[in-house]
Amino acid sequence: MVTRKIPMILSVVLLLSATGCTEKQVPVCPVDKVDHSPFDAILQTCVNCNGMVDYKKLEQKYEGQLRSYLDYLSGIDVDKLPRKRQRLAFWINAYNALCLQQVLDLNPKRSAYLEDKLFFDRRNYFIAGRRRSLNEIQNQIIREQFSDPRVFGALCKASRSSPSLRAEAYRPETLAMQLDQQCRLWIANKKHNYLDIENNRLYLSAIFKNFAQDFDRLYDNPLGFYLKYTTDPVQKEYLLTHQPPRSDLRTQISQVPINYLPYDWSLNQLSSIGSADDR
């Protein structure tokens, strides 16, 4: 008798189905509005004006509230939210809250964040009905569904080279203003981006390199995004006079070379002493 071999992947699927070991989900409910005020209160208390996080205070006084907020998000049917800006605000807040919680999970050695290669792929928490990783939220949901490169100024990866964590939750009714403001702050921060006019060179965050296609789609290249959100009139005038016409941005090389800055993955932690960079 001939025995047919079942492909390995199929056999695993059949085994999981037979034993009921499918991906666990939690019930979700449709809502007209999501209450982000609990997360807002946490951020206002634990994040300073430069986006640095007091993880010690967060852990000692607010971890319970943070977990409760994540539990609340787990039961939301986000796809049923009536407006696109509601869904985007939901996912940005979910990403930032989940990132904070996963840093706390590394306690007592938060410096392990630097060595945790799976930090952005862990699926320890339910968001909108099922377990989600930070990479899934960013790449498969936010980037694919919303195609708005401003989100890179709002998603905080708990690192010093990440755009600053905003000291308030994102809200649908003010989302456009908040995103624009975050992008202006991000571009103005010389640790992340700066124009060296004397040497005719633009230094940008590695985020622009890693997600170039997102910026190219709406702004033709990173220079277009920088021009839109820089608040320095001298820089804006210099760049405008040293680039091709907008219609040629995709095919012409800018007269201002771009260099990408090294990414600093050290934790965006407010030190106990409070250095000049933290305050």
Short mmCIF file of C-alpha atoms in Angstrom, two decimals:
data_model
loop_
_atom_site.label_atom_id
_atom_site.label_comp_id
_atom_site.label_asym_id
_atom_site.label_seq_id
_atom_site.Cartn_x
_atom_site.Cartn_y
_atom_site.Cartn_z
CA MET A 1 0.00 0.00 0.00
CA VAL A 2 1.28 3.42 -0.95
CA THR A 3 1.27 6.02 1.83
CA ARG A 4 0.91 9.60 0.72
CA LYS A 5 3.08 12.09 2.56
CA ILE A 6 1.39 15.21 3.86
CA PRO A 7 3.51 18.35 3.45
CA MET A 8 4.96 19.51 6.74
CA ILE A 9 3.11 22.86 6.84
CA LEU A 10 -0.21 21.19 6.02
CA SER A 11 0.31 18.54 8.68
CA VAL A 12 0.95 21.22 11.29
CA VAL A 13 -2.21 23.06 10.26
CA LEU A 14 -4.25 19.86 10.48
CA LEU A 15 -2.79 19.08 13.88
CA LEU A 16 -3.59 22.54 15.21
CA SER A 17 -7.12 22.33 13.86
CA ALA A 18 -7.69 18.92 15.34
CA THR A 19 -6.54 20.00 18.76
CA GLY A 20 -8.30 23.36 18.67
CA CYS A 21 -4.96 25.20 18.91
CA THR A 22 -5.85 28.01 16.53
CA GLU A 23 -4.86 31.61 17.15
CA LYS A 24 -6.64 32.84 20.24
CA GLN A 25 -8.88 35.86 19.88
CA VAL A 26 -10.97 37.90 22.28
CA PRO A 27 -14.46 39.28 21.59
CA VAL A 28 -14.66 42.79 20.16
CA CYS A 29 -17.52 45.25 20.24
CA PRO A 30 -18.35 48.07 17.81
CA VAL A 31 -18.22 51.54 19.35
CA ASP A 32 -18.82 55.02 18.01
CA LYS A 33 -15.97 56.55 19.99
CA VAL A 34 -12.85 55.35 21.80
CA ASP A 35 -11.96 56.90 25.15
CA HIS A 36 -8.23 57.70 25.08
CA SER A 37 -8.37 59.88 28.22
CA PRO A 38 -6.76 57.20 30.49
CA PHE A 39 -3.71 57.07 28.21
CA ASP A 40 -3.72 60.85 27.96
CA ALA A 41 -3.47 61.13 31.76
CA ILE A 42 -0.55 58.68 31.86
CA LEU A 43 1.39 60.54 29.17
CA GLN A 44 0.86 63.94 30.72
CA THR A 45 2.29 62.67 33.98
CA CYS A 46 5.14 60.42 32.80
CA VAL A 47 6.47 62.17 29.66
CA ASN A 48 8.37 65.45 29.77
CA CYS A 49 8.35 68.28 27.23
CA ASN A 50 11.19 66.66 25.27
CA GLY A 51 9.44 63.32 24.98
CA MET A 52 11.59 61.55 27.56
CA VAL A 53 9.80 58.96 29.68
CA ASP A 54 9.93 58.54 33.45
CA TYR A 55 9.70 54.75 33.37
CA LYS A 56 10.21 54.48 37.11
CA LYS A 57 7.12 56.59 37.81
CA LEU A 58 5.22 54.81 35.05
CA GLU A 59 6.01 51.42 36.58
CA GLN A 60 5.41 52.34 40.21
CA LYS A 61 2.26 54.41 39.86
CA TYR A 62 0.65 53.89 36.46
CA GLU A 63 1.40 50.41 35.15
CA GLY A 64 -2.02 49.22 36.31
CA GLN A 65 -3.72 52.03 34.38
CA LEU A 66 -1.59 51.31 31.31
CA ARG A 67 -2.56 47.63 31.37
CA SER A 68 -6.21 48.57 31.86
CA TYR A 69 -6.03 50.85 28.83
CA LEU A 70 -4.52 48.05 26.73
CA ASP A 71 -7.23 45.67 27.98
CA TYR A 72 -9.81 48.25 26.92
CA LEU A 73 -8.28 48.50 23.43
CA SER A 74 -8.32 44.71 23.15
CA GLY A 75 -12.12 44.68 23.02
CA ILE A 76 -12.61 47.44 20.44
CA ASP A 77 -13.80 46.54 16.94
CA VAL A 78 -11.63 49.20 15.35
CA ASP A 79 -12.80 48.45 11.81
CA LYS A 80 -16.30 49.56 12.79
CA LEU A 81 -15.20 53.02 13.89
CA PRO A 82 -17.04 55.39 11.55
CA ARG A 83 -14.19 57.74 10.62
CA LYS A 84 -10.70 57.11 9.23
CA ARG A 85 -9.12 59.56 11.66
CA GLN A 86 -10.64 57.62 14.55
CA ARG A 87 -9.03 54.42 13.33
CA LEU A 88 -5.64 56.06 12.79
CA ALA A 89 -5.67 57.70 16.24
CA PHE A 90 -6.58 54.30 17.72
CA TRP A 91 -3.61 52.54 16.12
CA ILE A 92 -1.06 55.27 16.92
CA ASN A 93 -2.09 55.27 20.58
CA ALA A 94 -2.15 51.47 20.64
CA TYR A 95 1.39 51.34 19.24
CA ASN A 96 2.79 53.84 21.72
CA ALA A 97 0.99 52.28 24.71
CA LEU A 98 2.10 48.78 23.75
CA CYS A 99 5.69 49.95 23.33
CA LEU A 100 5.69 51.49 26.81
CA GLN A 101 4.23 48.32 28.34
CA GLN A 102 6.80 46.10 26.68
CA VAL A 103 9.59 48.25 28.08
CA LEU A 104 8.10 47.81 31.55
CA ASP A 105 7.96 44.06 30.96
CA LEU A 106 11.76 44.05 30.75
CA ASN A 107 11.97 45.16 34.38
CA PRO A 108 14.23 45.24 36.33
CA LYS A 109 16.80 45.50 33.52
CA ARG A 110 15.27 47.90 31.02
CA SER A 111 18.61 48.25 29.29
CA ALA A 112 17.82 44.79 27.88
CA TYR A 113 15.72 46.71 25.34
CA LEU A 114 18.94 47.21 23.41
CA GLU A 115 19.60 43.47 23.17
CA ASP A 116 16.02 42.27 22.72
CA LYS A 117 15.97 41.34 19.04
CA LEU A 118 12.32 40.27 19.24
CA PHE A 119 11.05 43.42 20.97
CA PHE A 120 9.07 44.61 17.94
CA ASP A 121 7.79 41.15 17.01
CA ARG A 122 6.46 39.90 20.35
CA ARG A 123 2.74 39.21 20.54
CA ASN A 124 2.10 39.33 24.26
CA TYR A 125 -0.95 41.60 24.25
CA PHE A 126 -4.32 41.69 22.56
CA ILE A 127 -5.23 44.76 20.53
CA ALA A 128 -8.56 44.94 18.69
CA GLY A 129 -9.39 41.28 19.23
CA ARG A 130 -6.11 39.45 18.76
CA ARG A 131 -2.47 39.42 19.67
CA ARG A 132 -0.50 42.07 17.79
CA SER A 133 3.16 42.92 17.53
CA LEU A 134 4.52 46.43 17.18
CA ASN A 135 5.80 45.62 13.70
CA GLU A 136 2.41 44.34 12.63
CA ILE A 137 0.68 47.50 13.85
CA GLN A 138 3.19 49.74 12.11
CA ASN A 139 3.78 47.90 8.84
CA GLN A 140 0.66 45.87 8.12
CA ILE A 141 -1.93 48.24 9.54
CA ILE A 142 -0.80 51.86 9.83
CA ARG A 143 1.44 52.02 6.76
CA GLU A 144 -0.76 49.89 4.52
CA GLN A 145 -4.16 51.24 5.49
CA PHE A 146 -3.41 54.93 5.95
CA SER A 147 -0.41 55.80 3.72
CA ASP A 148 0.44 58.90 5.75
CA PRO A 149 4.19 59.43 6.35
CA ARG A 150 3.40 61.90 9.15
CA VAL A 151 2.89 58.87 11.38
CA PHE A 152 6.66 58.44 11.58
CA GLY A 153 6.75 61.61 13.66
CA ALA A 154 4.17 60.11 16.04
CA LEU A 155 5.22 56.48 16.50
CA CYS A 156 7.70 56.32 19.35
CA LYS A 157 9.97 53.26 19.46
CA ALA A 158 11.22 53.99 23.00
CA SER A 159 14.62 54.99 21.63
CA ARG A 160 16.53 58.26 21.66
CA SER A 161 16.64 58.42 17.85
CA SER A 162 12.91 57.89 17.62
CA PRO A 163 10.72 60.98 17.27
CA SER A 164 9.72 62.23 20.69
CA LEU A 165 6.78 60.66 22.47
CA ARG A 166 4.01 63.24 22.64
CA ALA A 167 2.91 64.05 26.19
CA GLU A 168 -0.73 63.53 25.28
CA ALA A 169 -2.82 60.94 23.48
CA TYR A 170 -3.77 61.38 19.84
CA ARG A 171 -7.42 62.30 19.38
CA PRO A 172 -9.46 62.06 16.18
CA GLU A 173 -10.77 65.61 16.43
CA THR A 174 -7.26 67.12 16.62
CA LEU A 175 -5.27 64.40 14.84
CA ALA A 176 -4.24 66.41 11.76
CA MET A 177 -2.95 69.27 13.92
CA GLN A 178 -1.12 66.90 16.26
CA LEU A 179 0.59 65.05 13.41
CA ASP A 180 1.68 68.26 11.71
CA GLN A 181 3.02 69.61 14.99
CA GLN A 182 4.92 66.40 15.74
CA CYS A 183 6.53 66.50 12.31
CA ARG A 184 7.62 70.11 12.79
CA LEU A 185 9.12 69.23 16.19
CA TRP A 186 10.84 66.18 14.72
CA ILE A 187 12.38 68.13 11.85
CA ALA A 188 13.45 70.98 14.17
CA ASN A 189 15.27 68.61 16.55
CA LYS A 190 18.92 68.78 15.49
CA LYS A 191 19.64 65.42 17.08
CA HIS A 192 17.38 63.86 14.47
CA ASN A 193 17.60 66.14 11.43
CA TYR A 194 19.59 69.23 10.48
CA LEU A 195 20.84 71.23 7.53
CA ASP A 196 24.52 72.14 7.41
CA ILE A 197 24.42 75.15 5.10
CA GLU A 198 28.14 75.87 5.43
CA ASN A 199 29.02 72.45 4.01
CA ASN A 200 25.92 72.14 1.82
CA ARG A 201 24.71 68.88 3.33
CA LEU A 202 21.41 67.70 4.80
CA TYR A 203 21.54 65.21 7.67
CA LEU A 204 18.39 63.18 8.20
CA SER A 205 17.11 60.50 10.53
CA ALA A 206 17.67 56.94 9.33
CA ILE A 207 13.87 56.64 9.36
CA PHE A 208 13.82 58.51 6.05
CA LYS A 209 16.13 55.90 4.55
CA ASN A 210 14.40 52.87 6.04
CA PHE A 211 10.94 53.98 4.89
CA ALA A 212 11.91 55.91 1.76
CA GLN A 213 8.97 54.60 -0.27
CA ASP A 214 6.48 56.08 2.21
CA PHE A 215 7.98 59.55 1.86
CA ASP A 216 8.49 59.26 -1.90
CA ARG A 217 4.82 58.49 -2.42
CA LEU A 218 3.60 61.90 -1.24
CA TYR A 219 6.68 64.12 -1.11
CA ASP A 220 8.78 62.81 -4.02
CA ASN A 221 11.79 62.45 -1.70
CA PRO A 222 12.81 63.18 1.92
CA LEU A 223 13.78 66.70 0.94
CA GLY A 224 10.16 67.47 0.10
CA PHE A 225 9.06 66.36 3.55
CA TYR A 226 11.82 68.35 5.22
CA LEU A 227 10.82 71.45 3.26
CA LYS A 228 7.19 71.11 4.26
CA TYR A 229 7.87 70.82 7.99
CA THR A 230 10.95 72.93 8.64
CA THR A 231 10.04 76.11 10.49
CA ASP A 232 13.38 77.79 9.80
CA PRO A 233 12.92 80.39 7.01
CA VAL A 234 16.65 80.50 6.25
CA GLN A 235 16.80 76.73 5.75
CA LYS A 236 13.66 76.74 3.64
CA GLU A 237 14.97 79.48 1.36
CA TYR A 238 18.32 77.71 0.98
CA LEU A 239 16.74 74.38 0.07
CA LEU A 240 14.28 75.94 -2.36
CA THR A 241 17.14 77.53 -4.27
CA HIS A 242 19.20 74.33 -4.31
CA GLN A 243 16.80 71.76 -5.67
CA PRO A 244 15.28 70.97 -9.07
CA PRO A 245 11.72 72.04 -9.89
CA ARG A 246 9.16 69.91 -8.06
CA SER A 247 8.16 68.17 -11.30
CA ASP A 248 11.73 66.90 -11.65
CA LEU A 249 12.38 65.83 -8.06
CA ARG A 250 12.08 62.13 -8.86
CA THR A 251 14.52 62.22 -11.77
CA GLN A 252 16.95 64.99 -10.84
CA ILE A 253 19.57 64.86 -8.12
CA SER A 254 19.28 67.54 -5.46
CA GLN A 255 22.16 69.97 -5.18
CA VAL A 256 22.12 69.31 -1.43
CA PRO A 257 23.49 65.80 -0.70
CA ILE A 258 21.70 63.83 2.00
CA ASN A 259 23.43 61.86 4.74
CA TYR A 260 21.56 59.60 7.15
CA LEU A 261 22.44 59.77 10.83
CA PRO A 262 23.27 56.63 12.86
CA TYR A 263 20.29 55.38 14.85
CA ASP A 264 20.64 55.49 18.63
CA TRP A 265 18.64 52.62 20.13
CA SER A 266 19.35 53.55 23.75
CA LEU A 267 16.20 53.90 25.82
CA ASN A 268 14.35 57.25 25.87
CA GLN A 269 14.49 57.19 29.63
CA LEU A 270 14.37 60.26 31.84
CA SER A 271 17.41 59.89 34.07
CA SER A 272 17.08 60.11 37.82
CA ILE A 273 19.35 63.14 37.82
CA GLY A 274 17.87 64.71 34.73
CA SER A 275 20.56 65.66 32.24
CA ALA A 276 20.38 68.76 30.11
CA ASP A 277 19.18 66.55 27.26
CA ASP A 278 16.36 65.15 29.35
CA ARG A 279 14.96 68.40 30.66
#
